[in-house]
Amino acid sequence: MSAPIDLYYWPTPNGWKISIALEEMGLPYALQLVDITAGAQFEPAFLKIAPNNRMPAITDPDGPDGAPISIFESGAILQYLARKTGRFCGSTERQRIAVDQWLMWQMGGVGPMAGQAHHFLQYAPAMDPPQDLPYAKDRYRAEVGRLYGVLNRQLADNEFVAGDFYSIADMAIWPWAHLWKRQEQQIDDKPHFARWIKTVGSRPAVQAGRAVAAEKRANIAQDKQAQALLFKR
């Protein structure tokens, strides 16, 4: 590559997906911090790259046909990087279908539901005034538990999420799933889930990706101004 990929990032589960993938694939990247606690995701320059005002996003100077390309949405970025490198997306059409369906499961299920669980269990009660909503807390805690039950059953017969090979589906799910304590989950009854969390988390590239800009990760639940910006619509 003539130049590194620009990674627009903040240390959250969605950001970790891409920092982990870049580390796993050995792709050089330049970190462009998007401080979502200060409203940087709403700046016009970033919106040109990510019109949904959400990180992560990337700009690859060596895109298709050698022309630069910018990509937003973590699932789309993972698929692009897997195609670009020919890695972590399966080697047969059946494997690729398995990876894609579990990646979509994360994008449509685990990410949104765990994100809502974090919001109502961790952030909302600390808001001013407090928003301690038992119905919302119970709803999202239960749905995350259901999803982790699905994952546990899948992992009972498979080393990794899409089969016996590590893929971008694992990279997408792990950043959310390893925060199961913050989602108020119990995993004593999910041994396969627990085994997978440990296995994936022990990979050096996962540890490196998880550690990117770790010093910037603040306790948003205690910062009222950051909350107002983070959850602005």
mmCIF file of C-alpha atoms in Angstrom:
data_model
loop_
_atom_site.group_PDB
_atom_site.id
_atom_site.type_symbol
_atom_site.label_atom_id
_atom_site.label_comp_id
_atom_site.label_asym_id
_atom_site.label_seq_id
_atom_site.Cartn_x
_atom_site.Cartn_y
_atom_site.Cartn_z
ATOM 1 C CA MET A 1 0.000 0.000 0.000
ATOM 2 C CA SER A 2 1.232 3.486 -0.868
ATOM 3 C CA ALA A 3 -0.380 5.029 2.206
ATOM 4 C CA PRO A 4 -2.123 3.802 5.356
ATOM 5 C CA ILE A 5 -5.876 3.594 5.765
ATOM 6 C CA ASP A 6 -7.351 6.464 7.768
ATOM 7 C CA LEU A 7 -9.388 5.026 10.637
ATOM 8 C CA TYR A 8 -11.979 7.404 12.092
ATOM 9 C CA TYR A 9 -12.405 5.969 15.537
ATOM 10 C CA TRP A 10 -13.285 6.257 19.194
ATOM 11 C CA PRO A 11 -12.702 3.425 21.701
ATOM 12 C CA THR A 12 -16.168 1.856 21.772
ATOM 13 C CA PRO A 13 -17.364 -1.608 20.704
ATOM 14 C CA ASN A 14 -18.115 -0.426 17.174
ATOM 15 C CA GLY A 15 -14.726 1.233 16.910
ATOM 16 C CA TRP A 16 -12.971 -1.865 18.242
ATOM 17 C CA LYS A 17 -14.425 -3.971 15.446
ATOM 18 C CA ILE A 18 -12.337 -2.103 12.899
ATOM 19 C CA SER A 19 -9.168 -1.587 14.930
ATOM 20 C CA ILE A 20 -9.196 -5.342 15.627
ATOM 21 C CA ALA A 21 -9.724 -6.158 11.950
ATOM 22 C CA LEU A 22 -6.908 -3.868 10.825
ATOM 23 C CA GLU A 23 -4.578 -5.430 13.399
ATOM 24 C CA GLU A 24 -5.602 -8.971 12.408
ATOM 25 C CA MET A 25 -5.100 -8.238 8.710
ATOM 26 C CA GLY A 26 -1.792 -6.452 9.217
ATOM 27 C CA LEU A 27 -2.982 -3.374 7.337
ATOM 28 C CA PRO A 28 -1.240 -0.083 8.132
ATOM 29 C CA TYR A 29 -3.574 2.604 9.402
ATOM 30 C CA ALA A 30 -3.487 6.159 10.662
ATOM 31 C CA LEU A 31 -5.692 6.877 13.647
ATOM 32 C CA GLN A 32 -8.095 9.800 13.295
ATOM 33 C CA LEU A 33 -9.835 10.208 16.638
ATOM 34 C CA VAL A 34 -13.501 11.210 16.527
ATOM 35 C CA ASP A 35 -14.288 12.355 20.050
ATOM 36 C CA ILE A 36 -17.952 11.438 20.320
ATOM 37 C CA THR A 37 -18.080 12.851 23.854
ATOM 38 C CA ALA A 38 -17.252 16.292 22.430
ATOM 39 C CA GLY A 39 -19.578 16.133 19.419
ATOM 40 C CA ALA A 40 -16.884 15.553 16.792
ATOM 41 C CA GLN A 41 -19.196 13.126 14.984
ATOM 42 C CA PHE A 42 -21.368 16.095 13.958
ATOM 43 C CA GLU A 43 -18.578 18.120 12.354
ATOM 44 C CA PRO A 44 -19.130 18.789 8.618
ATOM 45 C CA ALA A 45 -15.802 17.274 7.577
ATOM 46 C CA PHE A 46 -16.662 13.983 9.277
ATOM 47 C CA LEU A 47 -20.221 13.982 7.914
ATOM 48 C CA LYS A 48 -18.796 13.977 4.391
ATOM 49 C CA ILE A 49 -17.259 10.604 5.212
ATOM 50 C CA ALA A 50 -19.966 9.245 7.543
ATOM 51 C CA PRO A 51 -23.312 10.945 6.778
ATOM 52 C CA ASN A 52 -25.049 9.045 9.584
ATOM 53 C CA ASN A 53 -22.807 10.878 12.126
ATOM 54 C CA ARG A 54 -21.503 7.642 13.579
ATOM 55 C CA MET A 55 -18.008 6.262 13.765
ATOM 56 C CA PRO A 56 -16.189 4.131 12.747
ATOM 57 C CA ALA A 57 -15.418 5.050 9.174
ATOM 58 C CA ILE A 58 -12.379 4.594 6.984
ATOM 59 C CA THR A 59 -10.754 6.229 3.995
ATOM 60 C CA ASP A 60 -8.597 3.888 1.935
ATOM 61 C CA PRO A 61 -6.261 5.711 -0.478
ATOM 62 C CA ASP A 62 -5.819 2.432 -2.351
ATOM 63 C CA GLY A 63 -9.459 1.630 -3.014
ATOM 64 C CA PRO A 64 -11.045 -0.162 -5.983
ATOM 65 C CA ASP A 65 -9.091 0.420 -9.205
ATOM 66 C CA GLY A 66 -6.491 2.240 -7.136
ATOM 67 C CA ALA A 67 -8.755 5.212 -6.428
ATOM 68 C CA PRO A 68 -9.447 6.424 -2.857
ATOM 69 C CA ILE A 69 -12.690 5.392 -1.187
ATOM 70 C CA SER A 70 -14.437 6.281 2.069
ATOM 71 C CA ILE A 71 -16.690 3.768 3.834
ATOM 72 C CA PHE A 72 -18.992 4.093 6.828
ATOM 73 C CA GLU A 73 -20.929 1.432 8.811
ATOM 74 C CA SER A 74 -18.785 -1.122 10.608
ATOM 75 C CA GLY A 75 -20.267 -4.161 8.853
ATOM 76 C CA ALA A 76 -19.614 -2.684 5.411
ATOM 77 C CA ILE A 77 -16.069 -1.800 6.458
ATOM 78 C CA LEU A 78 -15.408 -5.343 7.692
ATOM 79 C CA GLN A 79 -16.702 -6.858 4.463
ATOM 80 C CA TYR A 80 -14.596 -4.446 2.405
ATOM 81 C CA LEU A 81 -11.413 -5.188 4.339
ATOM 82 C CA ALA A 82 -12.034 -8.946 4.142
ATOM 83 C CA ARG A 83 -12.502 -8.755 0.369
ATOM 84 C CA LYS A 84 -9.487 -6.482 0.013
ATOM 85 C CA THR A 85 -7.189 -8.897 1.806
ATOM 86 C CA GLY A 86 -8.939 -12.146 0.956
ATOM 87 C CA ARG A 87 -8.856 -13.082 4.646
ATOM 88 C CA PHE A 88 -11.305 -13.878 7.442
ATOM 89 C CA CYS A 89 -14.342 -14.193 5.168
ATOM 90 C CA GLY A 90 -14.305 -17.909 4.367
ATOM 91 C CA SER A 91 -12.729 -19.776 1.472
ATOM 92 C CA THR A 92 -15.890 -21.291 -0.039
ATOM 93 C CA GLU A 93 -19.274 -19.847 -0.907
ATOM 94 C CA ARG A 94 -20.916 -21.761 1.932
ATOM 95 C CA GLN A 95 -18.375 -20.378 4.392
ATOM 96 C CA ARG A 96 -18.878 -16.847 3.067
ATOM 97 C CA ILE A 97 -22.645 -17.194 3.517
ATOM 98 C CA ALA A 98 -22.117 -18.393 7.092
ATOM 99 C CA VAL A 99 -19.873 -15.412 7.845
ATOM 100 C CA ASP A 100 -22.289 -12.944 6.269
ATOM 101 C CA GLN A 101 -25.329 -14.212 8.151
ATOM 102 C CA TRP A 102 -23.604 -14.009 11.535
ATOM 103 C CA LEU A 103 -22.179 -10.610 10.695
ATOM 104 C CA MET A 104 -25.703 -9.411 9.865
ATOM 105 C CA TRP A 105 -26.936 -11.020 13.098
ATOM 106 C CA GLN A 106 -24.517 -8.842 14.989
ATOM 107 C CA MET A 107 -25.377 -5.705 13.053
ATOM 108 C CA GLY A 108 -29.124 -6.169 13.436
ATOM 109 C CA GLY A 109 -29.234 -7.828 16.842
ATOM 110 C CA VAL A 110 -26.325 -7.881 19.268
ATOM 111 C CA GLY A 111 -25.041 -4.385 18.526
ATOM 112 C CA PRO A 112 -28.336 -2.493 18.775
ATOM 113 C CA MET A 113 -29.685 -4.528 21.697
ATOM 114 C CA ALA A 114 -26.486 -4.488 23.739
ATOM 115 C CA GLY A 115 -26.161 -0.787 22.982
ATOM 116 C CA GLN A 116 -29.650 -0.170 24.363
ATOM 117 C CA ALA A 117 -28.815 -2.310 27.395
ATOM 118 C CA HIS A 118 -25.734 -0.179 28.052
ATOM 119 C CA HIS A 119 -27.804 2.974 27.694
ATOM 120 C CA PHE A 120 -30.666 2.047 30.000
ATOM 121 C CA LEU A 121 -28.609 0.077 32.528
ATOM 122 C CA GLN A 122 -25.500 2.273 32.761
ATOM 123 C CA TYR A 123 -26.065 5.747 31.329
ATOM 124 C CA ALA A 124 -29.726 6.658 31.702
ATOM 125 C CA PRO A 125 -29.902 6.249 35.514
ATOM 126 C CA ALA A 126 -26.977 8.694 35.841
ATOM 127 C CA MET A 127 -28.564 11.387 33.681
ATOM 128 C CA ASP A 128 -29.842 14.663 35.077
ATOM 129 C CA PRO A 129 -32.602 14.097 35.933
ATOM 130 C CA PRO A 130 -32.128 10.324 36.320
ATOM 131 C CA GLN A 131 -33.938 8.120 33.833
ATOM 132 C CA ASP A 132 -34.231 4.832 35.710
ATOM 133 C CA LEU A 133 -36.752 2.897 33.638
ATOM 134 C CA PRO A 134 -37.395 -0.658 34.870
ATOM 135 C CA TYR A 135 -39.330 -1.707 31.759
ATOM 136 C CA ALA A 136 -36.538 -0.630 29.392
ATOM 137 C CA LYS A 137 -33.874 -2.178 31.614
ATOM 138 C CA ASP A 138 -35.712 -5.507 31.788
ATOM 139 C CA ARG A 139 -36.506 -5.520 28.064
ATOM 140 C CA TYR A 140 -32.975 -5.017 26.813
ATOM 141 C CA ARG A 141 -31.317 -7.115 29.513
ATOM 142 C CA ALA A 142 -33.582 -10.004 28.544
ATOM 143 C CA GLU A 143 -33.086 -9.583 24.799
ATOM 144 C CA VAL A 144 -29.306 -9.527 25.141
ATOM 145 C CA GLY A 145 -29.557 -12.689 27.226
ATOM 146 C CA ARG A 146 -31.661 -14.340 24.523
ATOM 147 C CA LEU A 147 -29.133 -13.410 21.844
ATOM 148 C CA TYR A 148 -26.230 -14.762 23.889
ATOM 149 C CA GLY A 149 -28.200 -17.967 24.298
ATOM 150 C CA VAL A 150 -28.417 -18.215 20.498
ATOM 151 C CA LEU A 151 -24.668 -17.650 20.279
ATOM 152 C CA ASN A 152 -23.943 -20.221 22.979
ATOM 153 C CA ARG A 153 -25.904 -22.866 21.057
ATOM 154 C CA GLN A 154 -24.084 -22.028 17.836
ATOM 155 C CA LEU A 155 -20.727 -22.313 19.573
ATOM 156 C CA ALA A 156 -21.606 -25.688 21.085
ATOM 157 C CA ASP A 157 -20.796 -27.293 17.741
ATOM 158 C CA ASN A 158 -18.404 -24.730 16.298
ATOM 159 C CA GLU A 159 -15.057 -23.390 17.458
ATOM 160 C CA PHE A 160 -15.893 -19.956 16.099
ATOM 161 C CA VAL A 161 -19.124 -18.233 15.185
ATOM 162 C CA ALA A 162 -19.275 -19.202 11.514
ATOM 163 C CA GLY A 163 -17.645 -22.624 11.870
ATOM 164 C CA ASP A 164 -14.163 -23.944 12.553
ATOM 165 C CA PHE A 165 -12.461 -20.793 11.239
ATOM 166 C CA TYR A 166 -12.007 -17.327 12.713
ATOM 167 C CA SER A 167 -13.697 -14.583 10.727
ATOM 168 C CA ILE A 168 -14.931 -11.005 10.612
ATOM 169 C CA ALA A 169 -18.112 -12.276 12.271
ATOM 170 C CA ASP A 170 -16.106 -13.037 15.420
ATOM 171 C CA MET A 171 -14.433 -9.631 15.158
ATOM 172 C CA ALA A 172 -17.850 -7.956 14.977
ATOM 173 C CA ILE A 173 -19.501 -9.814 17.858
ATOM 174 C CA TRP A 174 -16.677 -10.029 20.401
ATOM 175 C CA PRO A 175 -16.341 -6.280 21.158
ATOM 176 C CA TRP A 176 -19.941 -6.213 22.364
ATOM 177 C CA ALA A 177 -20.100 -9.692 23.868
ATOM 178 C CA HIS A 178 -17.015 -9.355 26.052
ATOM 179 C CA LEU A 179 -18.822 -6.531 27.895
ATOM 180 C CA TRP A 180 -21.465 -8.973 29.140
ATOM 181 C CA LYS A 181 -21.034 -7.818 32.754
ATOM 182 C CA ARG A 182 -22.005 -4.250 31.850
ATOM 183 C CA GLN A 183 -25.088 -5.703 30.179
ATOM 184 C CA GLU A 184 -25.914 -7.453 33.477
ATOM 185 C CA GLN A 185 -25.666 -10.935 32.016
ATOM 186 C CA GLN A 186 -24.871 -14.256 33.660
ATOM 187 C CA ILE A 187 -22.790 -16.678 31.600
ATOM 188 C CA ASP A 188 -22.389 -19.591 34.004
ATOM 189 C CA ASP A 189 -25.054 -21.346 31.956
ATOM 190 C CA LYS A 190 -23.326 -20.472 28.647
ATOM 191 C CA PRO A 191 -20.035 -22.412 28.726
ATOM 192 C CA HIS A 192 -19.469 -22.293 24.975
ATOM 193 C CA PHE A 193 -19.985 -18.532 24.934
ATOM 194 C CA ALA A 194 -17.535 -18.174 27.838
ATOM 195 C CA ARG A 195 -14.951 -20.372 26.088
ATOM 196 C CA TRP A 196 -15.237 -18.323 22.887
ATOM 197 C CA ILE A 197 -14.939 -14.992 24.734
ATOM 198 C CA LYS A 198 -11.665 -16.186 26.252
ATOM 199 C CA THR A 199 -10.339 -17.715 23.028
ATOM 200 C CA VAL A 200 -10.952 -14.627 20.906
ATOM 201 C CA GLY A 201 -9.813 -12.274 23.650
ATOM 202 C CA SER A 202 -6.467 -14.063 23.908
ATOM 203 C CA ARG A 203 -5.525 -13.266 20.305
ATOM 204 C CA PRO A 204 -2.701 -10.687 20.203
ATOM 205 C CA ALA A 205 -4.362 -8.684 17.420
ATOM 206 C CA VAL A 206 -7.631 -8.538 19.359
ATOM 207 C CA GLN A 207 -5.783 -7.276 22.412
ATOM 208 C CA ALA A 208 -3.934 -4.700 20.305
ATOM 209 C CA GLY A 209 -7.119 -3.509 18.608
ATOM 210 C CA ARG A 210 -8.973 -3.313 21.909
ATOM 211 C CA ALA A 211 -6.162 -1.197 23.358
ATOM 212 C CA VAL A 212 -6.153 1.492 20.649
ATOM 213 C CA ALA A 213 -6.608 4.899 22.322
ATOM 214 C CA ALA A 214 -7.699 3.159 25.526
ATOM 215 C CA GLU A 215 -6.640 6.224 27.491
ATOM 216 C CA LYS A 216 -9.435 8.190 25.790
ATOM 217 C CA ARG A 217 -12.185 5.918 27.068
ATOM 218 C CA ALA A 218 -13.915 7.917 29.780
ATOM 219 C CA ASN A 219 -16.721 7.116 32.160
ATOM 220 C CA ILE A 220 -19.465 8.817 30.183
ATOM 221 C CA ALA A 221 -22.033 7.844 32.796
ATOM 222 C CA GLN A 222 -20.459 10.420 35.116
ATOM 223 C CA ASP A 223 -20.157 13.185 32.495
ATOM 224 C CA LYS A 224 -23.480 14.930 31.902
ATOM 225 C CA GLN A 225 -22.241 17.104 29.027
ATOM 226 C CA ALA A 226 -20.760 14.086 27.258
ATOM 227 C CA GLN A 227 -24.035 12.201 27.654
ATOM 228 C CA ALA A 228 -26.008 14.999 26.059
ATOM 229 C CA LEU A 229 -23.712 14.961 23.010
ATOM 230 C CA LEU A 230 -23.367 11.187 22.822
ATOM 231 C CA PHE A 231 -27.117 10.570 22.690
ATOM 232 C CA LYS A 232 -28.028 13.619 20.611
ATOM 233 C CA ARG A 233 -30.285 12.867 17.676
#
